[in-house]
């Protein structure tokens, strides 16, 4: 009996432009109309005294865990969703890190194979040059890999394709896992940072490169949303299951674990964000958001104090103060208003293992 590829049918539907798709069935986690399809999950409370300095730093870039809105889809066990828990300065921090730092060597980029950059050149620096060639270079970047580098041909990881993993991103992963699962030993060992534009898509696929399939697949989405909004489709373990569409907005976190880890998923469309949470509450000279309220200003003051008190190489560099300066932030703002960044973090090794069994392959 012939089966229908329902995932492909819905993917093409939400991808289409003329006529535009009907978005009324897309889950919007901040909308009361969709609460019947969800169940709330209670966060764990981390013991602040047990956090290391890097974890204190990443925690200072987020709202308190007691205020996190965490949901699980009733018909997709293991898919956890967190409404944006990042502060505005926290969103700016991770946008900066993805664009300015995670695109530097030794991390690997899709454009490396085309030799468009010399070894002494950094992608972000080259993109800031005011000429047409470097503007086109900005749109050519689609992904960067960190830690264990994903081999797109073999779909596997190996010891001979590995570089140091960013300590702040590893700390963020541990902190989030602690809050969502009460789990303190998640080891972030590989990440793919995706860069999407309004014409970008991600075809339906499953993730199965990691050795430890019991570990959650962390996906911090900046529109990890950081930036613009994605229509995210989550199907079943076969393509003949109708996928569930949902909005992933800037700062949202999606965790795939348990049954959902084996499910087909993809992004048929990037749509404009309705707000700019990387600006919300910050004192702007220009931008989309209204002036900050007293409560927002108080929050900013607390964030600044927390960041300065965190004994982190990132918070002591002066970078946090620069992120509040609109002239410094402007090129990052221009990028994120037209694009979306997704940090997809993974644990590769099984617990207790130090290296991969397929060393050298």
Coordinates of C-alpha atoms in Angstrom, one line a residue:
X1 CA 0.0 0.0 0.0
X2 CA 1.4 3.4 -1.0
X3 CA 2.1 5.7 1.8
X4 CA 2.1 9.5 1.7
X5 CA 5.1 11.6 2.8
X6 CA 3.1 13.8 5.1
X7 CA 6.1 15.6 6.3
X8 CA 7.1 16.7 2.8
X9 CA 3.5 17.8 2.0
X10 CA 3.4 20.1 5.0
X11 CA 6.9 21.3 4.5
X12 CA 6.0 22.4 1.0
X13 CA 2.8 24.0 2.2
X14 CA 4.5 26.2 4.8
X15 CA 7.4 27.0 2.4
X16 CA 5.1 28.3 -0.3
X17 CA 4.8 32.0 -1.0
X18 CA 1.8 32.4 -3.4
X19 CA -0.7 31.9 -1.9
X20 CA 0.8 32.3 1.6
X21 CA 0.1 29.4 4.0
X22 CA -2.5 29.6 6.8
X23 CA -0.6 29.9 10.1
X24 CA -3.6 29.4 12.3
X25 CA -2.5 25.8 13.2
X26 CA 1.0 26.9 14.1
X27 CA 1.6 26.5 17.9
X28 CA 2.4 29.9 19.5
X29 CA 3.7 29.1 23.0
X30 CA 2.9 32.5 24.4
X31 CA -0.7 32.3 23.1
X32 CA -3.5 31.0 25.5
X33 CA -5.3 29.3 22.6
X34 CA -2.6 26.6 22.4
X35 CA -2.3 25.8 26.1
X36 CA -4.6 22.8 25.7
X37 CA -1.9 21.1 23.6
X38 CA 0.8 21.6 26.2
X39 CA 1.6 20.8 29.8
X40 CA 3.7 23.0 32.0
X41 CA 7.0 21.6 33.4
X42 CA 8.3 22.8 36.8
X43 CA 11.9 24.0 36.7
X44 CA 14.6 22.8 39.1
X45 CA 16.3 25.4 41.2
X46 CA 20.0 25.4 40.9
X47 CA 22.1 25.9 44.1
X48 CA 23.9 29.2 43.3
X49 CA 26.8 28.3 45.6
X50 CA 27.5 25.2 43.6
X51 CA 27.7 27.0 40.3
X52 CA 31.2 27.6 38.9
X53 CA 32.2 31.2 37.7
X54 CA 31.3 30.5 34.1
X55 CA 27.9 29.1 35.1
X56 CA 27.3 32.2 37.2
X57 CA 28.1 34.3 34.2
X58 CA 25.7 32.6 31.9
X59 CA 23.0 32.6 34.6
X60 CA 23.4 36.4 34.9
X61 CA 22.3 36.7 31.3
X62 CA 19.0 35.0 31.9
X63 CA 15.9 35.6 34.0
X64 CA 15.6 33.7 37.3
X65 CA 14.7 30.0 36.8
X66 CA 11.5 30.4 38.8
X67 CA 10.2 32.7 36.1
X68 CA 10.9 30.3 33.2
X69 CA 7.9 29.1 31.2
X70 CA 8.6 25.5 30.2
X71 CA 6.2 23.4 28.2
X72 CA 6.1 19.8 26.9
X73 CA 3.9 18.9 23.9
X74 CA 1.3 16.4 24.9
X75 CA 1.5 14.5 21.7
X76 CA 5.3 14.8 21.3
X77 CA 6.9 13.3 24.5
X78 CA 10.4 14.6 25.2
X79 CA 10.1 17.8 23.2
X80 CA 10.6 20.6 25.8
X81 CA 10.1 24.3 24.9
X82 CA 11.2 27.3 27.0
X83 CA 9.8 30.7 26.2
X84 CA 12.7 33.1 25.9
X85 CA 14.5 33.1 29.3
X86 CA 17.3 35.4 28.1
X87 CA 17.5 39.1 29.1
X88 CA 18.1 41.6 26.3
X89 CA 21.8 41.9 27.1
X90 CA 21.9 38.1 27.3
X91 CA 20.5 37.9 23.7
X92 CA 23.1 40.4 22.6
X93 CA 25.9 38.5 24.2
X94 CA 25.1 35.2 22.4
X95 CA 24.4 37.0 19.1
X96 CA 27.8 38.6 19.4
X97 CA 29.5 35.3 20.3
X98 CA 28.0 33.5 17.3
X99 CA 28.8 36.2 14.8
X100 CA 32.1 37.5 16.0
X101 CA 33.8 34.6 17.9
X102 CA 32.3 31.2 16.9
X103 CA 33.0 32.0 13.2
X104 CA 36.8 32.3 13.9
X105 CA 39.3 29.5 13.4
X106 CA 39.8 26.8 14.5
X107 CA 36.0 26.5 14.2
X108 CA 35.0 25.3 10.7
X109 CA 32.6 27.1 8.3
X110 CA 30.8 26.0 5.2
X111 CA 32.7 28.6 3.2
X112 CA 36.1 27.0 4.1
X113 CA 35.8 24.6 1.2
X114 CA 35.5 27.5 -1.3
X115 CA 38.7 29.3 -0.1
X116 CA 37.0 32.7 0.0
X117 CA 39.0 33.7 3.1
X118 CA 42.7 33.7 3.7
X119 CA 44.0 32.1 6.9
X120 CA 44.7 35.5 8.4
X121 CA 41.1 36.7 7.7
X122 CA 38.0 36.5 9.9
X123 CA 34.6 36.2 8.4
X124 CA 32.9 38.9 10.5
X125 CA 35.7 41.4 10.1
X126 CA 35.7 40.9 6.3
X127 CA 31.9 41.4 6.3
X128 CA 32.2 44.8 7.9
X129 CA 34.2 46.2 4.9
X130 CA 32.0 48.5 2.9
X131 CA 32.0 46.9 -0.5
X132 CA 29.6 44.6 -2.4
X133 CA 31.8 41.6 -2.3
X134 CA 31.9 41.4 1.5
X135 CA 28.2 42.0 1.7
X136 CA 27.7 38.9 -0.4
X137 CA 30.1 37.0 1.8
X138 CA 27.8 37.7 4.8
X139 CA 25.0 35.7 3.2
X140 CA 27.3 32.8 2.1
X141 CA 27.9 31.7 5.7
X142 CA 25.3 29.0 6.5
X143 CA 27.0 27.1 9.4
X144 CA 29.9 26.9 11.8
X145 CA 30.9 23.7 13.8
X146 CA 32.5 23.8 17.2
X147 CA 34.2 21.1 19.3
X148 CA 33.7 17.8 17.5
X149 CA 33.1 18.8 13.9
X150 CA 30.3 17.1 12.1
X151 CA 31.3 15.3 8.9
X152 CA 28.6 16.1 6.5
X153 CA 29.6 13.2 4.2
X154 CA 29.8 10.3 6.7
X155 CA 27.3 11.9 9.2
X156 CA 29.7 11.0 12.0
X157 CA 32.2 12.5 14.4
X158 CA 35.8 11.5 14.8
X159 CA 38.8 12.4 17.0
X160 CA 40.8 13.8 14.1
X161 CA 38.1 16.4 13.6
X162 CA 37.9 18.0 17.0
X163 CA 38.8 21.4 18.5
X164 CA 38.3 23.0 22.0
X165 CA 34.6 23.6 22.8
X166 CA 33.7 27.2 23.9
X167 CA 33.5 27.1 27.7
X168 CA 30.7 29.7 28.0
X169 CA 28.4 27.7 25.7
X170 CA 29.3 24.5 27.6
X171 CA 28.4 26.3 30.8
X172 CA 25.0 27.5 29.3
X173 CA 24.2 23.9 28.3
X174 CA 25.0 22.5 31.8
X175 CA 22.9 25.3 33.4
X176 CA 19.9 24.7 31.2
X177 CA 20.0 21.0 31.7
X178 CA 20.2 21.5 35.5
X179 CA 17.0 23.6 35.4
X180 CA 15.0 21.4 33.0
X181 CA 16.1 17.9 34.2
X182 CA 18.0 18.4 37.5
X183 CA 20.9 17.0 35.6
X184 CA 24.3 18.4 36.4
X185 CA 26.6 16.2 34.2
X186 CA 25.6 17.2 30.6
X187 CA 28.8 17.5 28.6
X188 CA 28.5 19.8 25.6
X189 CA 31.0 18.4 23.1
X190 CA 29.8 19.5 19.7
X191 CA 27.7 22.3 18.3
X192 CA 26.4 23.4 14.9
X193 CA 25.6 27.1 14.7
X194 CA 23.2 27.7 11.8
X195 CA 22.8 31.1 10.1
X196 CA 19.4 31.5 8.4
X197 CA 18.1 34.3 6.1
X198 CA 14.5 34.9 4.9
X199 CA 15.1 32.6 1.9
X200 CA 16.6 29.8 4.1
X201 CA 15.1 26.4 4.8
X202 CA 16.2 23.2 6.6
X203 CA 14.9 20.0 5.1
X204 CA 13.3 17.3 7.2
X205 CA 15.8 15.0 8.8
X206 CA 16.7 13.1 12.0
X207 CA 19.7 13.4 14.2
X208 CA 21.6 10.2 14.9
X209 CA 25.4 11.1 14.8
X210 CA 25.9 11.0 18.5
X211 CA 27.0 7.9 20.4
X212 CA 24.9 8.7 23.4
X213 CA 21.3 8.9 22.1
X214 CA 19.9 9.1 25.6
X215 CA 21.4 12.5 26.1
X216 CA 19.2 15.5 25.3
X217 CA 19.8 17.4 22.1
X218 CA 20.0 21.0 23.1
X219 CA 19.0 23.7 20.6
X220 CA 19.2 27.3 21.8
X221 CA 17.4 29.3 19.2
X222 CA 17.9 33.1 18.8
X223 CA 15.1 33.6 16.6
X224 CA 17.3 29.7 19.3
X225 CA 15.8 31.6 18.4
X226 CA 18.0 34.7 18.2
X227 CA 16.8 37.0 15.5
X228 CA 13.9 36.3 13.2
X229 CA 11.2 33.7 13.8
X230 CA 11.2 30.1 12.4
X231 CA 8.4 27.8 11.5
X232 CA 9.6 24.6 13.0
X233 CA 8.0 21.2 12.0
X234 CA 8.3 18.2 14.3
X235 CA 7.1 15.0 12.8
X236 CA 7.3 11.4 13.9
X237 CA 9.8 8.6 13.4
X238 CA 8.6 8.1 9.9
X239 CA 7.8 10.6 7.1
X240 CA 4.2 9.5 6.9
X241 CA 3.4 11.2 10.2
X242 CA 1.8 14.6 10.0
X243 CA 4.2 17.1 11.6
X244 CA 3.3 19.6 14.3
X245 CA 4.2 23.2 13.3
X246 CA 5.3 25.7 15.9
X247 CA 6.8 29.1 16.1
X248 CA 10.4 29.4 17.5
X249 CA 11.0 33.0 18.4
X250 CA 14.1 34.9 19.5
X251 CA 15.6 33.5 22.7
X252 CA 13.4 30.4 22.8
X253 CA 15.0 27.1 23.8
X254 CA 14.0 23.7 22.3
X255 CA 15.2 20.5 23.8
X256 CA 14.7 17.2 21.9
X257 CA 15.0 14.1 24.1
X258 CA 13.3 10.7 24.6
X259 CA 10.9 9.8 21.7
X260 CA 11.3 13.2 20.1
X261 CA 15.0 12.6 19.6
X262 CA 14.3 10.2 16.8
X263 CA 11.6 12.4 15.1
X264 CA 11.9 14.1 11.7
X265 CA 12.2 17.9 12.0
X266 CA 12.9 20.8 9.8
X267 CA 12.3 24.5 9.1
X268 CA 10.3 25.3 5.9
X269 CA 10.3 29.1 6.4
X270 CA 11.8 32.1 8.3
X271 CA 9.2 34.8 9.0
X272 CA 9.7 38.4 10.3
X273 CA 9.8 38.6 14.1
X274 CA 7.0 40.7 15.7
X275 CA 9.4 42.2 18.3
X276 CA 13.1 42.7 19.0
X277 CA 13.8 41.2 22.5
X278 CA 17.5 41.9 22.1
X279 CA 16.6 45.6 22.5
X280 CA 13.7 45.3 25.0
X281 CA 14.2 47.5 28.0
X282 CA 17.6 48.8 27.0
X283 CA 18.2 52.6 26.7
X284 CA 18.3 53.0 22.9
X285 CA 19.2 55.9 20.8
X286 CA 17.2 54.4 18.0
X287 CA 15.3 51.2 17.4
X288 CA 11.9 49.5 17.7
X289 CA 11.3 49.4 21.4
X290 CA 9.8 51.9 23.8
X291 CA 11.9 53.5 26.5
X292 CA 12.6 51.2 29.5
X293 CA 10.3 51.4 32.5
X294 CA 11.7 51.8 36.0
X295 CA 11.4 48.1 36.6
X296 CA 13.3 47.4 33.4
X297 CA 16.0 49.9 34.3
X298 CA 16.3 48.2 37.7
X299 CA 16.6 44.8 36.0
X300 CA 19.4 46.2 33.8
X301 CA 21.2 47.5 36.8
X302 CA 21.0 44.1 38.5
X303 CA 22.2 42.4 35.3
X304 CA 25.2 44.7 35.1
X305 CA 26.1 44.0 38.7
X306 CA 25.7 40.3 38.3
X307 CA 27.8 40.3 35.1
X308 CA 30.6 42.3 36.7
X309 CA 30.6 40.0 39.8
X310 CA 30.9 36.9 37.7
X311 CA 34.6 35.9 37.6
X312 CA 34.5 35.2 33.9
X313 CA 37.0 36.1 31.1
X314 CA 34.0 37.3 29.0
X315 CA 32.5 39.6 31.7
X316 CA 35.9 41.1 32.6
X317 CA 36.9 42.0 29.1
X318 CA 34.7 45.1 28.8
X319 CA 32.6 43.4 26.1
X320 CA 29.4 43.6 28.2
X321 CA 29.7 47.4 28.4
X322 CA 30.3 47.6 24.6
X323 CA 27.1 45.6 23.9
X324 CA 25.1 48.4 25.5
X325 CA 26.7 51.0 23.1
X326 CA 24.5 51.4 20.0
X327 CA 27.3 52.3 17.7
X328 CA 29.1 49.0 18.7
X329 CA 25.9 47.0 18.5
X330 CA 24.7 48.4 15.1
X331 CA 26.3 45.9 12.8
X332 CA 25.0 43.0 14.9
X333 CA 21.6 44.6 14.9
X334 CA 21.6 45.0 11.1
X335 CA 22.4 41.3 10.7
X336 CA 19.9 39.9 13.2
X337 CA 17.0 42.1 11.8
X338 CA 17.4 40.1 8.5
X339 CA 18.6 36.7 9.8
X340 CA 18.2 34.0 12.4
X341 CA 20.9 32.2 14.4
X342 CA 20.5 28.7 15.9
X343 CA 22.9 27.1 18.3
X344 CA 22.5 23.3 18.2
X345 CA 24.4 21.7 21.1
X346 CA 25.1 18.0 21.4
X347 CA 26.7 15.5 23.8
X348 CA 28.7 13.1 21.6
X349 CA 30.4 10.7 24.0
X350 CA 28.8 8.2 26.3
X351 CA 29.1 8.8 30.0
X352 CA 32.5 7.9 31.3
X353 CA 34.2 7.9 27.9
X354 CA 37.0 10.2 27.0
X355 CA 37.3 9.6 23.3
X356 CA 35.3 8.2 20.4
X357 CA 35.5 4.5 19.5
X358 CA 35.9 5.5 15.9
X359 CA 39.2 7.4 16.5
X360 CA 40.8 8.3 13.2
X361 CA 37.9 7.3 11.0

